[in-house]
mmCIF file of C-alpha atoms in Angstrom:
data_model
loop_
_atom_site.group_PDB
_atom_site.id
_atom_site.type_symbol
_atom_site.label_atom_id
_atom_site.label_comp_id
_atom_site.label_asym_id
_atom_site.label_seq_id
_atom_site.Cartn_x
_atom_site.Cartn_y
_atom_site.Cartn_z
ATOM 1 C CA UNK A 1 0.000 0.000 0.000
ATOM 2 C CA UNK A 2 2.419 2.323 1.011
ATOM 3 C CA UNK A 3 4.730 1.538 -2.669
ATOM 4 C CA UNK A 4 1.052 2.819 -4.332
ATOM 5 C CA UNK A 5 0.665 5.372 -2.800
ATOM 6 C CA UNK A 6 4.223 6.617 -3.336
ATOM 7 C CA UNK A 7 3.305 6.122 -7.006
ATOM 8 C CA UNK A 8 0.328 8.204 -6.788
ATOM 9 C CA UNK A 9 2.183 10.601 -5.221
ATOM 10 C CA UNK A 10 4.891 11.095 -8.234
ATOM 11 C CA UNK A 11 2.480 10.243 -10.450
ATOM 12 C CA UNK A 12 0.191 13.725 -8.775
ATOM 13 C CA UNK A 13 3.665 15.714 -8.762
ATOM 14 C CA UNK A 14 4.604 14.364 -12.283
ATOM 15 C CA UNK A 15 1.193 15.579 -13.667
ATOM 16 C CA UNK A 16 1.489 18.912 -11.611
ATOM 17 C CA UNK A 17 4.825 19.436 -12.810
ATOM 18 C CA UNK A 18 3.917 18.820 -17.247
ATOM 19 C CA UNK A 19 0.784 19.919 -17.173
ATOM 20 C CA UNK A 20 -0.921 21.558 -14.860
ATOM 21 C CA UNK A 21 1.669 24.765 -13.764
ATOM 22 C CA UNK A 22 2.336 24.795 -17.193
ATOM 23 C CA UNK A 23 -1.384 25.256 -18.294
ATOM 24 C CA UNK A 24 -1.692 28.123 -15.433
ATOM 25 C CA UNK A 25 1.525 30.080 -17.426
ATOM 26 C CA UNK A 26 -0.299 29.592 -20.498
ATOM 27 C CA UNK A 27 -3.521 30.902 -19.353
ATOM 28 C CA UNK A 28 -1.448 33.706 -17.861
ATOM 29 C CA UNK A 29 -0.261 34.582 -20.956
ATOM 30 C CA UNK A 30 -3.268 34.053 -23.133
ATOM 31 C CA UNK A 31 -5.094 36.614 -20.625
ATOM 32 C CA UNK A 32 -2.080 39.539 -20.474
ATOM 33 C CA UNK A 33 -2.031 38.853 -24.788
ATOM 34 C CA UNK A 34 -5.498 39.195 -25.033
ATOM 35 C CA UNK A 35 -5.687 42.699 -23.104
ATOM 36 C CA UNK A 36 -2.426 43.652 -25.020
ATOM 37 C CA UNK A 37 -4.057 43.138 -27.956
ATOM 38 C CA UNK A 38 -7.761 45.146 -26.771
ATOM 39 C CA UNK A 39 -5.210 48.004 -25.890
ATOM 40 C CA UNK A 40 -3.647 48.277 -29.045
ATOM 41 C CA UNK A 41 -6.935 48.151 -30.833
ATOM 42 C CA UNK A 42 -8.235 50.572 -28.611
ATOM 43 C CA UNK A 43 -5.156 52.938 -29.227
ATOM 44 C CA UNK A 44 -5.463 52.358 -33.128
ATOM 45 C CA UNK A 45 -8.943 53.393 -33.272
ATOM 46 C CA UNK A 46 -8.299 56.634 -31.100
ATOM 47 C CA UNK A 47 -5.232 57.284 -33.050
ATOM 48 C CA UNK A 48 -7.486 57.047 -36.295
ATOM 49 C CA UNK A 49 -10.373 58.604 -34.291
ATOM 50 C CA UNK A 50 -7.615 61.670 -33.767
ATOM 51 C CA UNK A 51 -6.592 61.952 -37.073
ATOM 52 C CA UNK A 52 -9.902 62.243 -38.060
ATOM 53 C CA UNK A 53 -10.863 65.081 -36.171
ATOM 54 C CA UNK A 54 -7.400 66.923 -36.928
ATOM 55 C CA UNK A 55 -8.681 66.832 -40.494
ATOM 56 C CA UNK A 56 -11.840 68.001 -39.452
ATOM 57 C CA UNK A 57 -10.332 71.288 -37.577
ATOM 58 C CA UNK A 58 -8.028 71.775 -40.462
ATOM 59 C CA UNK A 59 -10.858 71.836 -42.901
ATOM 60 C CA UNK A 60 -13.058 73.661 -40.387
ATOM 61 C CA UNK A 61 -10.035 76.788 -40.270
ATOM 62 C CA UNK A 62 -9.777 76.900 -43.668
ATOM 63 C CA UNK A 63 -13.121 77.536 -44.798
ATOM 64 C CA UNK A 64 -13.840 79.991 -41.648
ATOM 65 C CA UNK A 65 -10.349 81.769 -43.445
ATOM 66 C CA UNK A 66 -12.285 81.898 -46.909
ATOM 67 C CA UNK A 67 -15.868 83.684 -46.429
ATOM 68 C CA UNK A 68 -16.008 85.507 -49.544
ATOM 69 C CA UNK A 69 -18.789 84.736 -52.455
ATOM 70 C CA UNK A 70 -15.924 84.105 -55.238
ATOM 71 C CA UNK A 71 -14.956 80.749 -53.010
ATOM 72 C CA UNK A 72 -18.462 79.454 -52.628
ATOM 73 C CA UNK A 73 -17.940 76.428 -54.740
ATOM 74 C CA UNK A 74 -15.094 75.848 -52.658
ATOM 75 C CA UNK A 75 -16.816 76.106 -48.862
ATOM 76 C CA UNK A 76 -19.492 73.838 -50.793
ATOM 77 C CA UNK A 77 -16.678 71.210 -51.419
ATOM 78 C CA UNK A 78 -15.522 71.943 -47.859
ATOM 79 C CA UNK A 79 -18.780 71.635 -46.443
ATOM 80 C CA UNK A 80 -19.708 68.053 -48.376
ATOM 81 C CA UNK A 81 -15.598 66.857 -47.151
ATOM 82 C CA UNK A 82 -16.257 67.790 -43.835
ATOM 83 C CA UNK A 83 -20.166 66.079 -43.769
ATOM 84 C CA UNK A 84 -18.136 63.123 -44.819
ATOM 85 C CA UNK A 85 -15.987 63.171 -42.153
ATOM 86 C CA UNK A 86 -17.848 63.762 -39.453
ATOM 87 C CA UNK A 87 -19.922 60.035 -41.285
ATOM 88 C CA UNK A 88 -16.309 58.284 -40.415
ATOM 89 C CA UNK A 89 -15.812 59.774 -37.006
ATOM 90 C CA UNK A 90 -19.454 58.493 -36.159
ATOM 91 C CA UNK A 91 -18.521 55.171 -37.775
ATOM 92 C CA UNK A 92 -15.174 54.927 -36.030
ATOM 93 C CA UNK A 93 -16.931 55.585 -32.516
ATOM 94 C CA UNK A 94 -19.660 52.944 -33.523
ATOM 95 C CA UNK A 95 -16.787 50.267 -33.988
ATOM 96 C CA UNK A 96 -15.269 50.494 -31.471
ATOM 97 C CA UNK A 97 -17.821 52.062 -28.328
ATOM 98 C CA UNK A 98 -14.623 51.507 -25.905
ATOM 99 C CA UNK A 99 -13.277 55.042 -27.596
ATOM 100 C CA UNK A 100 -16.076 57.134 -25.402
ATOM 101 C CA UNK A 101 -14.346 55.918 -22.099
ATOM 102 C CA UNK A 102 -10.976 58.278 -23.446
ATOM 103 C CA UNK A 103 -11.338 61.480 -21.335
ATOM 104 C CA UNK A 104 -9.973 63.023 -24.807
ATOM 105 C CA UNK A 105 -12.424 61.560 -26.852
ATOM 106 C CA UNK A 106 -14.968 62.629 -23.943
ATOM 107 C CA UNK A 107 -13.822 65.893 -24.010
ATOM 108 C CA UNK A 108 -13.797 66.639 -27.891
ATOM 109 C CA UNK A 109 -17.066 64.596 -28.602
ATOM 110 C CA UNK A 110 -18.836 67.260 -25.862
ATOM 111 C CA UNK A 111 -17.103 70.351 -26.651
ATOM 112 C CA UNK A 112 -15.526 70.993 -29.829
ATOM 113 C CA UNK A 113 -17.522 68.263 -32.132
ATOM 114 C CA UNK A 114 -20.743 68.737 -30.601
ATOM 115 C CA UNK A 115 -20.771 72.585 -31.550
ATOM 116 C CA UNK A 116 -18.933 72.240 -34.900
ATOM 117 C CA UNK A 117 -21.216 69.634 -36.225
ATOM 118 C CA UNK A 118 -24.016 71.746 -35.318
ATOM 119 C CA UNK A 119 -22.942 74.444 -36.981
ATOM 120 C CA UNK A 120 -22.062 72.251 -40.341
ATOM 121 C CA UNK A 121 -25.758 70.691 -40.091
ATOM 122 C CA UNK A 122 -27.088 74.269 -40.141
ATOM 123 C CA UNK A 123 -24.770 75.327 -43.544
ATOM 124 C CA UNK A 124 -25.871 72.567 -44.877
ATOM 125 C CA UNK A 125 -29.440 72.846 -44.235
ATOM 126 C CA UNK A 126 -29.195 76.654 -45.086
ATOM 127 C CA UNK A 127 -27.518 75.550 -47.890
ATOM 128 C CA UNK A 128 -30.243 72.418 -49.322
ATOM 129 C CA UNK A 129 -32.886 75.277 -48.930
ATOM 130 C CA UNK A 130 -31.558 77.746 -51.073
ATOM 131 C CA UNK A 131 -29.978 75.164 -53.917
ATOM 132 C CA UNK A 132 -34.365 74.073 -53.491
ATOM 133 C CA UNK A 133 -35.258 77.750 -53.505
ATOM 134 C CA UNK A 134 -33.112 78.632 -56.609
ATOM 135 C CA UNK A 135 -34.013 74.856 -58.298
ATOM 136 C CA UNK A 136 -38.174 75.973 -57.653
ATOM 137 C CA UNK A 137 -37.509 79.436 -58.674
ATOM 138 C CA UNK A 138 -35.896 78.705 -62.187
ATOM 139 C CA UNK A 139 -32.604 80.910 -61.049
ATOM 140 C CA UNK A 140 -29.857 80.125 -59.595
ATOM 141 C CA UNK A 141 -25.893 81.406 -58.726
ATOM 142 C CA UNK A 142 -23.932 82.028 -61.697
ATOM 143 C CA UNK A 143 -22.450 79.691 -63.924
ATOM 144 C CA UNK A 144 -24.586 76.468 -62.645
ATOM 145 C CA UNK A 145 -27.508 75.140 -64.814
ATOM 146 C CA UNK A 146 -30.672 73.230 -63.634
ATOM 147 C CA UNK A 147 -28.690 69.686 -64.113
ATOM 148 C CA UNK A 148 -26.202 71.049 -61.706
ATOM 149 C CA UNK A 149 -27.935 72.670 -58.778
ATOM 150 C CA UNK A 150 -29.534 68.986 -58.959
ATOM 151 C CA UNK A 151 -26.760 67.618 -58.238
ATOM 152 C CA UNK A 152 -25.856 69.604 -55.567
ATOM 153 C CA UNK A 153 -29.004 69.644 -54.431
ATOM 154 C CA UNK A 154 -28.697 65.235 -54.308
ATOM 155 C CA UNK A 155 -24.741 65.721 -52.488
ATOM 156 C CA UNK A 156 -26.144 67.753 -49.792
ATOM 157 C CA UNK A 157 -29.205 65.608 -49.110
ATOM 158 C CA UNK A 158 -27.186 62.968 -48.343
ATOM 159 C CA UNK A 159 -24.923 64.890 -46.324
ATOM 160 C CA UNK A 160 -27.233 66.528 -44.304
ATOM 161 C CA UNK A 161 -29.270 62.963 -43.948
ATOM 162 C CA UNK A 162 -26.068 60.874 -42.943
ATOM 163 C CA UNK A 163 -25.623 63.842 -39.822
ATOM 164 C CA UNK A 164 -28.896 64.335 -38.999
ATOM 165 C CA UNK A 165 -32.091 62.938 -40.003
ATOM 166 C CA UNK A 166 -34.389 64.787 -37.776
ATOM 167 C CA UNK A 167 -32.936 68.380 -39.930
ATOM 168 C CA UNK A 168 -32.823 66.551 -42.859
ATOM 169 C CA UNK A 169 -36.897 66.330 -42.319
ATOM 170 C CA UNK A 170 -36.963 69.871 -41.074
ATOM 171 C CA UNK A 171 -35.122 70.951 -44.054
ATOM 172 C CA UNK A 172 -36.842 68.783 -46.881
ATOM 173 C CA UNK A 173 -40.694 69.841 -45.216
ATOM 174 C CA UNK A 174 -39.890 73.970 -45.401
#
């Protein structure tokens, strides 16, 4: 009996020794890769989520820099760029919802976002309506035809739909 249990005994230790401490490490390891891995996708998508909204604020300075009537075409471009990228900051948040626990991405979703996107619905709203106004009136600003102002008309739909809905209905019922 007592030869039995001594093999029992290095038979335990023998098992303990191949195979269980080693599956412990590897579990170990599995866990600290796996959160290695959620942090670095976290950081990616904040880093993209940053460059994002550094194109944003670039694009946002340069049109407030060019106000004048000969550069309309241009804000227009600027305004349909930036609708776009607001889309893909929306879309990058939606991926990955762990972004809104970043006290940065906190802080520029509430305070700088929040109030330019606001103002970008309302251009483009103000916008839709006159591009409407000028299509209904048979005018329009110089240099565009019917076929055109259509087109616009179409770009800036979807722009102003993709941001906001709700305005999009406001805008589309005046």
């Amino acid at each position: 009996l007592l030869e039995s249990l001594k093999y029992v005994e290095l038979s335990y230790g023998r098992l303990n020794n191949e195979i269980l401490k080693p599956y412990e490490l590897s579990q170990r390891l599995q866990s600290a890769l796996n959160k290695i891995h959620q942090t670095s996708t976290l950081l990616r998508d904040a880093v993209l989520y940053l460059h994002i909204v550094n194109m944003i604020k670039s694009l946002t300075a340069n049109n407030t820099n060019n106000n004048n009537k000969t550069a309309q075409s241009s804000q227009e471009f600027t305004m349909l760029k930036l609708a776009s990228l607001y889309e893909q900051l929306q879309l990058t948040l939606q991926k990955n919802i762990n972004l809104n626990s970043l006290t940065i991405v906190k802080t520029l979703q509430n305070d700088w976002i929040l109030n330019n996107k606001r103002q970008l619905i309302m251009n483009l709203s103000n916008t839709l309506y006159q591009y409407c106004s000028y299509l209904n009136n048979g005018g329009g600003p110089q240099g565009k035809s019917s076929h055109e102002i259509s087109q616009l008309i179409t770009k800036f739909s979807l722009s102003l739909y993709s941001l906001s809905q709700q305005d999009f209905n406001i805008t589309i019922n005046k």
